[in-house]
Short mmCIF file of C-alpha atoms in Angstrom, two decimals:
data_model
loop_
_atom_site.label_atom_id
_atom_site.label_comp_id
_atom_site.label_asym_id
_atom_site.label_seq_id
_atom_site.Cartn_x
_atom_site.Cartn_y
_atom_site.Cartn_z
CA UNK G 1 103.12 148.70 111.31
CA UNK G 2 99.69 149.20 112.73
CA UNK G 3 98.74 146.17 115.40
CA UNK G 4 96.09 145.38 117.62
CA UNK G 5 97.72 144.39 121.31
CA UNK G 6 98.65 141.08 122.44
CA UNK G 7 100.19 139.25 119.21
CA UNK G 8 103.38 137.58 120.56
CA UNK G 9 106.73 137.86 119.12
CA UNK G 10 106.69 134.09 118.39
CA UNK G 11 104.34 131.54 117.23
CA UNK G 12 103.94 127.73 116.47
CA UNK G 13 103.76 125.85 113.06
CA UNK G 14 103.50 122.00 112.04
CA UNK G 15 106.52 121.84 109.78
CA UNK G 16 107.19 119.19 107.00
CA UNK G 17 111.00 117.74 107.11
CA UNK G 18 110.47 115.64 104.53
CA UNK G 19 107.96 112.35 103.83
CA UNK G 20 105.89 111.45 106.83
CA UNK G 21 108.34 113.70 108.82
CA UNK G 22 106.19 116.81 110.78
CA UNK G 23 106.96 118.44 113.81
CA UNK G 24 105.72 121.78 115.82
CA UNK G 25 108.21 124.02 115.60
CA UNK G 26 108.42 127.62 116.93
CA UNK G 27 108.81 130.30 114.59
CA UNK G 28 109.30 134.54 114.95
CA UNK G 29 105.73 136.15 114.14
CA UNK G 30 106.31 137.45 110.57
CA UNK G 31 106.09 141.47 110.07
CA UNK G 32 103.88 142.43 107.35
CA UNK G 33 105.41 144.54 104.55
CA UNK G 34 103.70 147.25 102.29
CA UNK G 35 100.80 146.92 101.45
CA UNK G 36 100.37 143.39 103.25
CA UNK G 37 97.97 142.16 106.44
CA UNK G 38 99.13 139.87 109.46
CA UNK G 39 96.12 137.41 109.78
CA UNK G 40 95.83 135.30 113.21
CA UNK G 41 94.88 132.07 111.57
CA UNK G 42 91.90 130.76 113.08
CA UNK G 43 90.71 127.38 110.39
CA UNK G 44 92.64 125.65 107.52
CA UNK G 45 91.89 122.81 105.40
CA UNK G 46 93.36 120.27 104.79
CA UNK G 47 94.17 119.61 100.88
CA UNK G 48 95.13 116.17 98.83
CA UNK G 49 98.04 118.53 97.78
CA UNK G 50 99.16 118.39 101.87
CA UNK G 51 98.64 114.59 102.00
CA UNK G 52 100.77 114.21 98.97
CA UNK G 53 103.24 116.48 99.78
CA UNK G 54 103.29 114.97 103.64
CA UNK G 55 103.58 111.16 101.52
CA UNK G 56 105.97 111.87 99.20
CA UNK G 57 107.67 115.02 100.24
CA UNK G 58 107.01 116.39 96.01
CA UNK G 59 104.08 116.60 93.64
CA UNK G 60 105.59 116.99 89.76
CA UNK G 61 108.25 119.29 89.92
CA UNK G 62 107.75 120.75 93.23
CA UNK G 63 110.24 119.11 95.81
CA UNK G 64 110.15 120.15 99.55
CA UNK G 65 114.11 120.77 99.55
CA UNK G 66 113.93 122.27 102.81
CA UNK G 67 111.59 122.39 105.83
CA UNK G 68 107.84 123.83 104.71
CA UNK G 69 105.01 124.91 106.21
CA UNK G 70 101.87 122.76 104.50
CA UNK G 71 98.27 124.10 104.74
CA UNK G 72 96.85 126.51 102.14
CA UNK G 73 92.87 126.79 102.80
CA UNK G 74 92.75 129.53 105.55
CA UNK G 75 90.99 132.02 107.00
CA UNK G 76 91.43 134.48 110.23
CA UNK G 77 91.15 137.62 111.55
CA UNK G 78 93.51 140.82 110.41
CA UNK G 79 95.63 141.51 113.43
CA UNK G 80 97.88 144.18 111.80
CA UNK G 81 99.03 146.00 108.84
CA UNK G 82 101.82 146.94 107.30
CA UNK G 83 103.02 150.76 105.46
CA UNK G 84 100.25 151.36 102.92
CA UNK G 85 97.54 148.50 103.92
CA UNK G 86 93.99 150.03 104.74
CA UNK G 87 93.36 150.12 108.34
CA UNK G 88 90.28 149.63 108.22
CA UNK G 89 91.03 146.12 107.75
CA UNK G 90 91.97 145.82 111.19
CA UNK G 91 90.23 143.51 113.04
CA UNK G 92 87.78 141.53 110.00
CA UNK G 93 87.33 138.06 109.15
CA UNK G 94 89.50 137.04 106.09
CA UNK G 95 89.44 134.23 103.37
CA UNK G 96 93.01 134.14 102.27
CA UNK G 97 93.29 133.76 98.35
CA UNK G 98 97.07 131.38 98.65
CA UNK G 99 98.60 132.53 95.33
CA UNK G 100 100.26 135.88 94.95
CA UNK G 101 101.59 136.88 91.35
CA UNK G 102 103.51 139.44 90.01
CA UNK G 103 100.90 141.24 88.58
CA UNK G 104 102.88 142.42 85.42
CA UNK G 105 103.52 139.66 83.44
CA UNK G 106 102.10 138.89 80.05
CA UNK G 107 99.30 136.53 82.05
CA UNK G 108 98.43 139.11 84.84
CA UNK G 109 97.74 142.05 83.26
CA UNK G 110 95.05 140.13 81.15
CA UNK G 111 93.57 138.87 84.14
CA UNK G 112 94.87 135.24 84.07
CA UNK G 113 97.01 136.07 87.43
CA UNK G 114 96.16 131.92 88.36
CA UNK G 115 99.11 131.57 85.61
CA UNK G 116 101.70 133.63 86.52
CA UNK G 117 105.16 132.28 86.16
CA UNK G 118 106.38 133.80 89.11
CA UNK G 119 103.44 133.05 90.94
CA UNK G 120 104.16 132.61 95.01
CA UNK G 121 101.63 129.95 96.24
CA UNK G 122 101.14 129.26 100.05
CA UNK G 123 102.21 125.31 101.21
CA UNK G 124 104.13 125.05 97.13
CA UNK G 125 107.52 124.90 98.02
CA UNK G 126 109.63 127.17 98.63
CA UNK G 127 106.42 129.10 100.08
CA UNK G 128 105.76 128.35 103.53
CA UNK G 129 102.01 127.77 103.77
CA UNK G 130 99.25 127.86 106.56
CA UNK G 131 99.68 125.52 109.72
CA UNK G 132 100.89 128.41 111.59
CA UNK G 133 99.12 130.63 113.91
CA UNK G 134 99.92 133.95 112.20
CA UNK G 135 100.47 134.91 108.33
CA UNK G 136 101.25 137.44 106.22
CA UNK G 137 99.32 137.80 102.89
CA UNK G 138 98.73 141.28 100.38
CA UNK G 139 95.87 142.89 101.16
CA UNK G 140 94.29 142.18 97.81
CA UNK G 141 94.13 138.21 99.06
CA UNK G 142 92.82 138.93 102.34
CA UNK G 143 89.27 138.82 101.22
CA UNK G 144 86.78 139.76 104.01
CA UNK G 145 83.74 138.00 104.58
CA UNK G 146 80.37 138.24 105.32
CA UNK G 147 79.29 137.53 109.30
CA UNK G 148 77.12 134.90 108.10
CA UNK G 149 80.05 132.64 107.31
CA UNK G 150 81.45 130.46 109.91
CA UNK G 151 85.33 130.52 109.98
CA UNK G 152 85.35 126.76 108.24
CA UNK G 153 82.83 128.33 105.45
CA UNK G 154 85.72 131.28 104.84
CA UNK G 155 89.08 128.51 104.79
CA UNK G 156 86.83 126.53 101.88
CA UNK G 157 86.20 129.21 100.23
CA UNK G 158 89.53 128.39 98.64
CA UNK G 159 88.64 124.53 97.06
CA UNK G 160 84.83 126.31 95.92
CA UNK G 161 87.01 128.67 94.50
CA UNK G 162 88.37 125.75 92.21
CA UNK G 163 84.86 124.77 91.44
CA UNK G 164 83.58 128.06 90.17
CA UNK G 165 86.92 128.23 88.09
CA UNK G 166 86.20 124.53 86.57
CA UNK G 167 82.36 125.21 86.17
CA UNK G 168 83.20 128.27 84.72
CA UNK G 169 86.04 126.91 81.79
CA UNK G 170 83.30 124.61 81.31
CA UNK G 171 80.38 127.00 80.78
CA UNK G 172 78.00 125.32 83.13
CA UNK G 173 74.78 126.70 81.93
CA UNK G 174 70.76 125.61 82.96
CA UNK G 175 69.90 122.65 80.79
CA UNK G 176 73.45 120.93 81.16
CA UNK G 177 73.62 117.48 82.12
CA UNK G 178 76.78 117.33 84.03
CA UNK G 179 78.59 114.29 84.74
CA UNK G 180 81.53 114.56 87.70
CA UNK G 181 83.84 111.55 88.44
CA UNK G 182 85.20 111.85 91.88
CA UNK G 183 83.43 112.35 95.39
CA UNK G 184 86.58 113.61 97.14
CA UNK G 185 85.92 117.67 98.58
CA UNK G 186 86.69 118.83 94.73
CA UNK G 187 84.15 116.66 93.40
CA UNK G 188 81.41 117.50 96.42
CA UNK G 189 81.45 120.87 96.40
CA UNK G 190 81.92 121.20 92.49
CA UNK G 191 78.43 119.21 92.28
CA UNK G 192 76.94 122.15 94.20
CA UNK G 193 78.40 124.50 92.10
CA UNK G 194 77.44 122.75 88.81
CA UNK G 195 73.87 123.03 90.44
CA UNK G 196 73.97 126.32 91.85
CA UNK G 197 75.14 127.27 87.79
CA UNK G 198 71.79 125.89 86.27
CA UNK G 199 72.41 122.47 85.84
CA UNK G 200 69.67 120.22 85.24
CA UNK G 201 71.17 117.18 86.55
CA UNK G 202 74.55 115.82 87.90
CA UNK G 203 75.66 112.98 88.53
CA UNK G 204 78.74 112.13 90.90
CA UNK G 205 80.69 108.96 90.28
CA UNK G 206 83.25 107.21 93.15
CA UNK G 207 83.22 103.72 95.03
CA UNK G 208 82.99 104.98 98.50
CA UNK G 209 79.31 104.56 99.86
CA UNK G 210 79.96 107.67 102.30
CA UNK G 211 80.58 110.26 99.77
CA UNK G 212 78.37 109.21 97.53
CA UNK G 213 75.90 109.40 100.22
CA UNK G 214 77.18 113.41 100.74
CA UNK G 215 76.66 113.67 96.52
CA UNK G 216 72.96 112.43 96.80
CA UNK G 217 72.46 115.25 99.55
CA UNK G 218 73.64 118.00 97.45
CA UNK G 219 71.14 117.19 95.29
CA UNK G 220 73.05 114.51 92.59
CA UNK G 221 72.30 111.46 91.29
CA UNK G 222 75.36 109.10 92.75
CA UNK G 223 76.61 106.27 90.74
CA UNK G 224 78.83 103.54 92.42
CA UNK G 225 81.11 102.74 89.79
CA UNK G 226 82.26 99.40 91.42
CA UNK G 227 79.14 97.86 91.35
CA UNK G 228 77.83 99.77 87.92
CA UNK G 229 80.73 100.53 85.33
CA UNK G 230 79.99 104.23 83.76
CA UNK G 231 79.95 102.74 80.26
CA UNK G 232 76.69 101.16 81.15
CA UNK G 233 74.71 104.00 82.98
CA UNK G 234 73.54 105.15 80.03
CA UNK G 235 73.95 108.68 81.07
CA UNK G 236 75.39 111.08 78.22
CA UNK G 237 76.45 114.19 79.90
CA UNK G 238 76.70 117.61 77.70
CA UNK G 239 79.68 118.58 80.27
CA UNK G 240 82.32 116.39 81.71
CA UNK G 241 84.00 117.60 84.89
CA UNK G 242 86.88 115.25 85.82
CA UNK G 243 87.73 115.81 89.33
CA UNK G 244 89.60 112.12 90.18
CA UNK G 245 92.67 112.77 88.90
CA UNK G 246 92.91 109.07 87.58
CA UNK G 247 94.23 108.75 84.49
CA UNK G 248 91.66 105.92 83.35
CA UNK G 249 88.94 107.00 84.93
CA UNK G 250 89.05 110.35 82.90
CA UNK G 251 89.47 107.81 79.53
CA UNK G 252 86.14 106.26 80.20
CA UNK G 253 84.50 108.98 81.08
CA UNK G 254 85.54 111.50 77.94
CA UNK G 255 83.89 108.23 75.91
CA UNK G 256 80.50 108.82 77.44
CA UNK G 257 80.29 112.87 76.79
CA UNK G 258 77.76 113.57 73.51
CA UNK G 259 78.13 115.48 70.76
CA UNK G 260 79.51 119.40 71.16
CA UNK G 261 80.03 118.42 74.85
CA UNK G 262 83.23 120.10 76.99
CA UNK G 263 85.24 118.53 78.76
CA UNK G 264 87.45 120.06 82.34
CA UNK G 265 90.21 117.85 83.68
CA UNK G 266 90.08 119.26 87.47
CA UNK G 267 92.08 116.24 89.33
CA UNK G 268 95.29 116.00 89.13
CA UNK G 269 97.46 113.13 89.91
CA UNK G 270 98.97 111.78 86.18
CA UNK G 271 100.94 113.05 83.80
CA UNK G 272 99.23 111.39 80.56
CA UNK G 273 95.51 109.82 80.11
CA UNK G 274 94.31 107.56 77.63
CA UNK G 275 92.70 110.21 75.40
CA UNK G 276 89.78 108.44 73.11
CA UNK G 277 90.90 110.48 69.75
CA UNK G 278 87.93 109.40 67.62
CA UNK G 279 85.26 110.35 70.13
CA UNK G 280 86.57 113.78 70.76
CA UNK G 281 86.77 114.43 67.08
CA UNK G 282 83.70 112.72 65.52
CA UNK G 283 81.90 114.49 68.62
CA UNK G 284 83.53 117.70 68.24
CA UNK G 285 84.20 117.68 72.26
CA UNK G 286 85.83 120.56 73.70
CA UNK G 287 89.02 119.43 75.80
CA UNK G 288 90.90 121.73 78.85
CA UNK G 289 92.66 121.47 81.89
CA UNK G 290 92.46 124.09 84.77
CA UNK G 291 94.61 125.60 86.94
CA UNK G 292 93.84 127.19 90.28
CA UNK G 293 91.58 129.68 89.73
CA UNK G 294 91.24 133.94 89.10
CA UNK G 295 88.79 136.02 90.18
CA UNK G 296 86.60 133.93 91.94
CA UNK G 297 86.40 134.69 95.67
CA UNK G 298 82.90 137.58 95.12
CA UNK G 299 80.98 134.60 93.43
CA UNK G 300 82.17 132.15 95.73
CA UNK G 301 81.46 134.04 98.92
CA UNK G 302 78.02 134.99 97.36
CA UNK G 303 77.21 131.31 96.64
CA UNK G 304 77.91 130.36 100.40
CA UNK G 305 76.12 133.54 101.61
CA UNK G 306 72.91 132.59 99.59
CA UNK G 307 73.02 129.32 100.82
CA UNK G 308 73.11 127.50 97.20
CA UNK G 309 76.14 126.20 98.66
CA UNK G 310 76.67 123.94 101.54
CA UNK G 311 80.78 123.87 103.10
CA UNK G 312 79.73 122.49 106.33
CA UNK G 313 79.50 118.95 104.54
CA UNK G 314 82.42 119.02 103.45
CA UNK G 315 83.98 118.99 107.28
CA UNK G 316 84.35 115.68 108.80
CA UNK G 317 87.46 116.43 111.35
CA UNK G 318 89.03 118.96 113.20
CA UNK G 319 92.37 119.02 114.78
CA UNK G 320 94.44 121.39 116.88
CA UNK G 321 97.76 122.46 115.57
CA UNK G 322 99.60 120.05 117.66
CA UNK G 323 97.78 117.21 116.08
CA UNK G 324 98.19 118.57 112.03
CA UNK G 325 99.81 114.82 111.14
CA UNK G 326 96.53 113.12 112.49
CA UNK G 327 94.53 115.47 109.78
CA UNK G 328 96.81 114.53 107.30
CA UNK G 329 96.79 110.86 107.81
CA UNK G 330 92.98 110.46 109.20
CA UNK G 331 92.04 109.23 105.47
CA UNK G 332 93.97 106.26 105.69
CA UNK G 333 91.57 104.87 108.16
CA UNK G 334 88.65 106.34 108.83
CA UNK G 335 85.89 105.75 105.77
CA UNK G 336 84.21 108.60 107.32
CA UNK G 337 86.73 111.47 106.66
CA UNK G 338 85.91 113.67 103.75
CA UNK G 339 87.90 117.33 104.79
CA UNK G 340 89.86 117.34 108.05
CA UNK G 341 90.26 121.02 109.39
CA UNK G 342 93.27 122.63 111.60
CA UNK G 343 92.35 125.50 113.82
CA UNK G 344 95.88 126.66 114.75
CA UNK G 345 94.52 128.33 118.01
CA UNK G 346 93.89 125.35 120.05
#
């Protein structure tokens, strides 16, 4: 292994125990193998997938069985390398890509490595994630970045990266109308993106003033849905991206899409939604769900760079290691929070 000096032979993480049970815990400095990086963690986001799994201790099929590491929008410096990793990594800024697949399957070697079976996926259990102050990841998810990124821009780079995907199974093009219910992070920074890919207009539905507010920055129309229902906006979107994750929600909102429109489901959240049959049919709508995301760090990156994207909106909070449960939990009562971020180094 090639290292820079000083990395210690142990190091803290916030561990989950199970629901609403997190402690620090102090953990041997992992070793990285071939062709793999040791990244000093420096930012990480804080996901819905963290607050869920911090809530209910499972999302779906995914149980935390035994203690896990949460946390997997991150970003750091390379601090060593193992046999076979390029040392002229050493010492960059990194965006760390969370998933790592197999690379052989029947889904990787066509290039849709986001669904690999045997995919390992930071913070999805059994994979220890990102609230840590040191991580190993392959080389080919360590994605440097340019100096013109802040170490919050780099950790995002992960949920833009799921906005480029969804904009991108939807075939955002200039001239769309683009309608996105949902002003969480997903929803924010998927506006930009919908306008950074040509769209004409956007609008961003939700019933929190706040983050509506943060829509009608990034350049959207913002509809408060508790105050005007969708059905009677009168706005007939050519593309649909549902980033709420609400079951109804993405119901009413399939019934407003016109004719030869497409349709994303980003959120997740339910298992089923109340799918209006007729209207996709007689309207010949175009109906998928995504997952993750492949190949989308370079345009991401590049969007952030260029400054048609904005991550520094997204960032409401930011919390030391010690104090990971307070990012997980500020949501519950603060109106204000939109993305909480962990720097593991303080």
């Amino acid at each position: 292994m090639t290292a820079t000096s000083g990395i210690p032979a142990t190091m803290r993480a916030a561990v989950l125990h199970g629901p609403g049970q997190l402690s620090l815990a102090e953990r041997p400095v992992p070793e990285p193998g071939p062709g793999e990086v040791l990244v000093r963690v420096e930012a990480v986001g804080t996901c819905g997938s963290d607050v869920h799994y911090y809530r209910h201790g499972r999302i779906g099929g995914f149980v935390v069985r035994e203690p896990l590491v949460l946390g997997h929008e991150a970003a750091g410096t390379v601090v060593a390398c193992g046999p076979g990793a390029d040392t002229r990594r050493m010492g960059r800024r990194v965006s760390i890509e969370p998933g790592t697949p197999c690379g052989r399957c029947g889904e990787c070697r066509p290039g849709r490595y986001n669904l690999c079976p045997d995919m390992r996926f930071l913070a999805t259990p059994p994979v220890d994630g990102a609230f840590c102050e040191y991580l190993v990841v392959h080389q080919d998810f360590a994605h440097e970045v340019p100096d013109c990124l802040t170490i919050e821009d780099a950790a995002l780079l992960e949920p833009l990266s799921v906005a480029v995907w969804a904009c991108r199974k939807a075939r955002v093009a200039p001239g769309d109308r683009v309608l996105i219910t949902g002003a969480g992070p997903i929803g924010l920074v998927t506006a930009q993106t919908a306008r950074a890919f040509g769209a004409r207009e956007v609008m961003v539905t939700d019933v929190l003033p706040r983050r509506l507010a943060l829509a009608c920055a990034a350049g959207a129309t913002a509809l408060d849905v508790s105050v005007t229902p969708l059905r009677e906006a009168g706005y007939t979107p050519t593309v649909l991206l549902e980033c709420s994750g609400v079951p109804a929600v993405s119901g009413e909102a399939i019934r407003t899409v016109g004719r030869a429109g497409r349709v994303v489901l980003v959120g997740m959240g339910g298992d089923e939604i109340p799918l209006p049959l007729s209207r996709v049919q007689s309207h010949e709508l175009e109906l998928t769900g995504t997952f993750r995301y492949a190949h989308t760090w370079p345009t991401a990156t590049a969007l952030v760079e260029s400054g048609a994207v904005r991550l520094d909106s997204l960032v409401s909070h930011g919390y030391g290691l010690a104090e990971a449960e307070s990012a997980l939990t500020v949501a519950t009562h603060d109106a204000s929070a939109v993305k909480a971020v962990i720097y593991p180094q303080r």
